[in-house]
Short mmCIF file of C-alpha atoms in Angstrom, two decimals:
data_model
loop_
_atom_site.label_atom_id
_atom_site.label_comp_id
_atom_site.label_asym_id
_atom_site.label_seq_id
_atom_site.Cartn_x
_atom_site.Cartn_y
_atom_site.Cartn_z
CA MET A 39 9.48 -10.48 -8.96
CA LYS A 40 9.16 -8.70 -12.43
CA TYR A 41 4.97 -7.95 -12.00
CA GLU A 42 5.36 -6.42 -9.34
CA MET A 43 8.95 -4.10 -11.37
CA LYS A 44 6.40 -3.10 -13.68
CA ARG A 45 3.50 -2.48 -11.33
CA MET A 46 5.52 -0.38 -9.21
CA ILE A 47 6.64 1.99 -12.38
CA PHE A 48 2.99 1.74 -13.38
CA LEU A 49 1.34 2.92 -9.48
CA LEU A 50 4.62 5.90 -10.50
CA MET A 51 3.77 6.70 -13.45
CA MET A 52 -0.21 7.57 -12.61
CA ALA A 53 1.25 9.17 -9.74
CA GLY A 54 3.15 11.98 -11.43
CA TRP A 55 0.32 12.10 -13.96
CA LEU A 56 -2.51 13.12 -11.60
CA GLY A 57 -0.18 14.91 -9.06
CA ALA A 58 1.04 17.01 -12.69
CA ALA A 59 -3.08 17.40 -13.08
CA ALA A 60 -4.36 18.01 -9.27
CA GLN A 61 -1.76 21.00 -9.27
CA GLU A 62 -3.84 23.95 -8.95
CA PRO A 63 -2.57 27.77 -9.94
CA ILE A 64 -1.83 29.85 -7.46
CA GLU A 65 -3.80 33.58 -8.88
CA VAL A 66 -4.17 36.40 -7.55
CA LYS A 67 -7.48 38.04 -7.97
CA VAL A 68 -7.93 41.89 -7.21
CA GLU A 69 -11.98 42.09 -6.27
CA GLN A 70 -13.55 44.56 -4.81
CA ARG A 71 -14.21 43.00 -0.92
CA PRO A 72 -15.94 44.29 2.24
CA SER A 73 -13.62 45.48 5.17
CA SER A 74 -12.80 47.33 7.63
CA GLN A 75 -12.61 50.22 4.90
CA GLY A 76 -15.63 49.60 3.24
CA VAL A 77 -15.68 47.79 0.59
CA VAL A 78 -12.38 48.04 -0.79
CA SER A 79 -10.14 46.72 -3.89
CA ALA A 80 -8.09 43.78 -2.44
CA PHE A 81 -5.83 41.09 -3.53
CA GLU A 82 -7.25 37.55 -3.56
CA VAL A 83 -5.00 34.39 -3.37
CA VAL A 84 -6.77 30.80 -2.96
CA VAL A 85 -4.00 28.59 -1.56
CA PRO A 86 -4.62 24.69 -1.02
CA GLN A 87 -4.37 22.99 2.15
CA ALA A 88 -2.80 25.87 4.34
CA THR A 89 -4.40 26.80 7.25
CA PRO A 90 -5.28 30.20 8.89
CA LYS A 91 -2.62 30.02 11.01
CA GLU A 92 0.03 28.64 8.55
CA ALA A 93 -1.08 31.78 6.66
CA ILE A 94 -1.38 34.21 9.35
CA GLU A 95 1.96 33.29 10.76
CA LEU A 96 4.18 33.03 7.14
CA TRP A 97 2.10 36.60 6.48
CA LYS A 98 3.83 38.32 9.21
CA LYS A 99 7.72 36.62 8.19
CA THR A 100 6.74 38.12 4.69
CA ILE A 101 5.96 41.76 5.24
CA LEU A 102 7.24 42.86 8.50
CA PRO A 103 10.94 43.61 8.32
CA GLY A 104 13.70 41.23 10.57
CA GLY A 105 16.37 42.22 12.67
CA LEU A 106 16.79 42.83 16.65
CA PHE A 107 17.88 46.35 17.00
CA LYS A 108 15.06 47.73 14.39
CA LYS A 109 11.78 48.98 15.36
CA THR A 110 9.04 47.34 13.30
CA PRO A 111 5.92 47.90 13.24
CA LYS A 112 3.39 45.25 15.04
CA MET A 113 0.37 43.26 13.51
CA GLU A 114 -2.81 43.29 15.25
CA LYS A 115 -5.80 41.80 14.91
CA VAL A 116 -8.96 43.69 15.14
CA LYS A 117 -11.99 41.10 14.67
CA ASP A 118 -12.19 39.48 12.17
CA GLU A 119 -8.53 41.82 10.07
CA TRP A 120 -4.78 41.10 11.40
CA ILE A 121 -3.66 45.04 10.69
CA VAL A 122 -0.04 46.43 10.04
CA ARG A 123 -0.01 49.92 9.80
CA ASP A 124 2.51 52.52 7.91
CA ILE A 125 4.88 49.38 7.06
CA VAL A 126 7.40 49.87 4.06
CA VAL A 127 7.35 47.29 1.11
CA ARG A 128 9.73 48.00 -1.16
CA ASP A 129 9.20 45.58 -3.59
CA ILE A 130 5.20 46.82 -3.70
CA THR A 131 6.11 51.27 -2.83
CA ASN A 132 8.56 53.38 -1.75
CA LEU A 133 4.51 54.46 0.08
CA PRO A 134 4.09 53.92 3.42
CA LEU A 135 1.72 51.30 4.09
CA ASN A 136 -1.94 49.81 5.79
CA ALA A 137 -2.06 46.33 4.91
CA TYR A 138 -5.09 45.37 6.46
CA THR A 139 -5.30 40.98 6.14
CA GLN A 140 -8.64 38.60 6.37
CA VAL A 141 -8.67 35.01 6.09
CA SER A 142 -11.64 32.23 4.96
CA THR A 143 -11.51 28.74 4.86
CA PHE A 144 -13.56 26.56 2.77
CA PRO A 145 -13.06 22.70 2.78
CA GLY A 146 -10.02 21.62 1.29
CA ASN A 147 -8.45 25.94 0.51
CA ILE A 148 -8.69 29.08 2.52
CA TYR A 149 -8.62 32.13 0.70
CA VAL A 150 -6.51 35.30 1.12
CA ARG A 151 -7.31 38.43 1.00
CA ILE A 152 -4.76 41.41 1.82
CA PHE A 153 -5.87 45.00 1.51
CA LEU A 154 -3.07 47.36 1.23
CA GLN A 155 -3.58 51.35 1.79
CA SER A 156 -1.12 54.21 0.70
CA GLU A 157 -1.76 57.58 1.35
CA GLY A 158 -3.50 57.94 -2.32
CA GLY A 159 -6.25 54.84 -1.59
CA PHE A 160 -6.44 51.35 -1.61
CA LEU A 161 -3.65 49.92 -4.48
CA GLY A 162 -5.97 47.88 -6.66
CA SER A 163 -8.75 50.75 -7.13
CA PRO A 164 -9.15 52.42 -10.44
CA GLY A 165 -7.16 54.63 -11.00
CA SER A 166 -4.03 53.59 -8.92
CA ALA A 167 -1.29 52.74 -10.44
CA GLU A 168 -0.72 50.12 -12.74
CA ALA A 169 3.10 49.65 -11.87
CA THR A 170 2.09 49.51 -7.83
CA THR A 171 -0.45 47.38 -8.46
CA GLU A 172 0.96 44.88 -10.97
CA ALA A 173 4.16 44.88 -8.17
CA ALA A 174 1.60 44.12 -5.52
CA THR A 175 -0.06 41.14 -7.09
CA ARG A 176 3.52 39.95 -7.83
CA TYR A 177 3.90 40.12 -4.15
CA VAL A 178 0.87 38.59 -2.64
CA ARG A 179 1.65 35.45 -5.49
CA GLU A 180 5.13 34.19 -4.55
CA TYR A 181 3.35 34.41 -1.27
CA GLY A 182 0.51 32.24 -1.54
CA VAL A 183 3.25 29.66 -3.65
CA ALA A 184 5.26 30.17 -0.40
CA LEU A 185 2.36 29.49 1.73
CA TYR A 186 0.99 25.92 -0.66
CA LYS A 187 5.05 24.68 -1.08
CA GLN A 188 5.28 24.51 2.82
CA ALA A 189 1.59 22.98 3.16
CA VAL A 190 3.03 20.16 0.46
CA GLU A 191 6.28 19.80 2.84
CA LYS A 192 4.40 19.57 5.58
CA GLU A 193 2.72 16.71 3.49
CA LEU A 194 5.49 15.41 2.53
CA LYS A 195 6.96 14.99 5.67
CA THR A 196 3.63 13.15 7.50
CA GLU A 197 3.74 10.80 4.46
CA GLU A 198 7.59 10.03 4.77
CA ALA A 199 7.33 10.09 8.07
CA ARG A 200 4.41 7.11 7.85
CA LEU A 201 6.44 4.73 4.81
CA ARG A 202 9.30 5.21 7.82
CA LYS A 203 6.92 3.66 10.18
CA LEU A 204 5.41 1.03 7.72
CA GLU A 205 9.76 0.05 7.20
CA ASN A 206 10.23 -0.52 10.64
CA GLU A 207 7.63 -2.14 11.16
CA LEU A 208 8.25 -4.78 8.40
CA ASN A 209 11.58 -5.38 9.92
CA ALA A 210 10.43 -5.89 13.15
CA MET A 211 8.67 -8.66 11.74
CA HIS A 212 11.93 -9.98 9.91
CA ARG A 213 13.66 -9.74 13.43
CA LYS A 214 10.72 -11.71 14.98
CA ASN A 215 10.28 -14.52 11.52
CA LYS A 216 14.05 -15.64 12.57
CA SER A 217 13.60 -15.59 16.63
CA TYR A 218 10.43 -18.00 14.52
CA ASN A 219 12.60 -19.62 12.58
CA ARG A 220 15.42 -20.45 14.34
CA LYS A 221 12.87 -21.85 17.69
CA ALA A 222 11.19 -24.22 15.01
CA THR A 223 14.81 -25.49 14.19
CA GLU A 224 15.10 -25.79 17.40
CA ALA A 225 12.23 -27.60 17.93
CA GLN A 226 12.93 -29.83 15.15
CA LYS A 227 16.51 -30.82 16.13
CA GLU A 228 15.22 -32.00 20.09
CA GLN A 229 12.31 -34.11 18.12
CA GLY A 230 15.76 -35.73 16.71
CA ALA A 231 16.87 -36.18 19.51
CA LEU A 232 14.49 -37.65 21.08
CA LYS A 233 13.54 -40.19 18.60
CA GLU A 234 16.69 -41.68 19.08
CA GLU A 235 15.78 -41.94 22.84
CA VAL A 236 12.98 -43.20 22.29
CA LYS A 237 14.14 -46.10 19.48
CA LEU A 238 17.09 -46.84 21.86
CA GLN A 239 14.85 -47.10 24.81
CA GLU A 240 12.53 -49.20 23.01
CA GLN A 241 15.02 -51.83 22.04
CA GLU A 242 16.55 -51.82 25.23
CA LEU A 243 12.77 -52.97 26.50
CA GLU A 244 12.30 -55.76 24.49
CA ASN A 245 16.73 -56.84 24.19
CA LYS A 246 15.92 -56.38 28.99
CA ASP A 247 16.70 -59.40 30.44
CA TYR A 248 14.14 -59.08 33.50
CA ILE A 249 14.95 -59.29 37.53
CA TYR A 250 13.97 -57.10 40.22
CA LEU A 251 15.90 -53.73 42.10
CA GLU A 252 15.51 -54.17 45.92
CA ASN A 253 14.14 -50.49 47.25
CA ALA A 254 13.63 -49.16 49.77
CA GLY A 255 11.44 -50.54 52.31
CA ASP A 256 9.02 -53.65 50.80
CA ASN A 257 9.18 -51.28 47.97
CA LYS A 258 10.06 -53.68 44.24
CA THR A 259 10.22 -52.06 40.87
CA SER A 260 11.81 -54.20 38.54
CA PRO A 261 13.70 -52.86 35.23
CA GLN A 262 10.99 -53.28 33.16
CA GLU A 263 8.84 -50.35 34.61
CA GLU A 264 11.75 -47.84 35.09
CA MET A 265 12.67 -48.28 31.38
CA GLU A 266 8.64 -47.83 30.44
CA LYS A 267 8.64 -44.97 32.98
CA GLN A 268 12.36 -43.22 31.49
CA LEU A 269 10.14 -44.69 28.48
CA LYS A 270 7.17 -42.14 29.03
CA GLU A 271 8.66 -39.59 30.17
CA THR A 272 11.06 -39.19 26.79
CA GLU A 273 8.03 -39.76 24.34
CA LYS A 274 5.83 -36.86 26.74
CA ASP A 275 9.17 -34.71 26.01
CA LEU A 276 9.08 -35.64 21.97
CA LYS A 277 5.43 -34.34 21.96
CA LYS A 278 6.10 -31.46 23.66
CA ALA A 279 8.92 -31.24 20.74
CA GLN A 280 6.47 -31.64 18.20
CA LYS A 281 3.82 -29.25 19.55
CA SER A 282 6.27 -26.18 19.49
CA GLN A 283 7.45 -26.56 16.36
CA SER A 284 3.36 -27.11 14.73
CA LYS A 285 2.97 -23.44 16.95
CA PHE A 286 6.37 -21.86 15.45
CA GLU A 287 5.61 -23.12 11.71
CA ARG A 288 1.84 -21.53 12.19
CA LYS A 289 3.87 -18.38 13.72
CA ILE A 290 6.10 -18.02 10.66
CA SER A 291 3.19 -18.70 7.98
CA LYS A 292 0.83 -15.90 9.90
CA ASN A 293 4.29 -13.78 9.78
CA GLU A 294 4.69 -13.78 6.31
CA ARG A 295 1.10 -13.41 5.10
CA SER A 296 1.09 -10.36 7.75
CA GLN A 297 5.10 -9.18 5.65
CA ARG A 298 3.53 -9.92 2.32
CA ASN A 299 0.52 -7.09 3.08
CA LYS A 300 2.61 -4.62 4.90
CA GLU A 301 5.47 -4.88 1.79
CA ASP A 302 1.69 -4.15 -0.30
CA GLU A 303 0.69 -0.61 2.32
CA ILE A 304 4.93 0.43 1.93
CA SER A 305 4.09 -0.13 -2.21
CA LYS A 306 0.93 1.60 -2.25
CA GLN A 307 3.13 4.42 0.59
CA LYS A 308 5.71 4.93 -2.20
CA VAL A 309 3.65 5.48 -5.02
CA LYS A 310 1.99 8.23 -2.01
CA VAL A 311 5.01 9.93 -1.29
CA GLU A 312 6.54 10.10 -4.60
CA GLU A 313 2.93 11.84 -5.63
CA VAL A 314 3.28 14.75 -2.85
CA LYS A 315 6.79 15.25 -4.14
CA THR A 316 5.82 15.20 -7.65
CA LYS A 317 3.17 18.17 -6.48
CA LEU A 318 5.56 19.92 -4.61
CA THR A 319 7.90 20.21 -7.71
CA ASN A 320 5.21 21.28 -9.51
CA ILE A 321 3.83 24.53 -7.07
CA ARG A 322 4.77 27.55 -9.65
#
């Protein structure tokens, strides 16, 4: 028990360290990138784990204002870009913007490029207001952090569901083992009763005075033959009970091995869950 506790603590510490070490900071870079408007300044962010669909859905929720009775700009897709025109993002500027968004997929990551065009040109370009560029950088970074958190929360739900599934499987094994133990005990009790019966029948057979009983017709059966027949039937039932007990004891042994394997899986899965929780906590 002490060894298992030490092992679990060590694994959890390793998971925390690995989760923290594996963090990829969400950074926004202002780069010149090709777009439908030419090679212009883009706010580019790399987000691990997320999918293009998730990126666009969250970007739509982020940039488009809510409200049932407001006339809001629409996001449309043109070739490889999602475009919103004449949108006012007050966290960036009070001027209307055109937002052009591209998403590229790489192993384990997606690149989101956001081009923000005002009447004076593209934000982040030489000569554009530094304060506005900084505000746009913060805005895109907050979006990137939210997207990464969303992806890791989805991963956490998946890992927690796997853990629940393993724990449910272990509980089912416990219930099955109780059933096996009950049946093995019943077979053992039956053996005890049958052994006593065999013993009594053997004693009666040894001490019996043999006489013949007259049956139907001309056939005659001796008490000895009747008792020997009963003894054979009882011995047959005894062997069945013994086989039944052996069968359930084998099932118990196999089930207990499976339980130990399942407990090991659960321990590893708990570490995995803690690792993902640590990763989620460390996203900034």
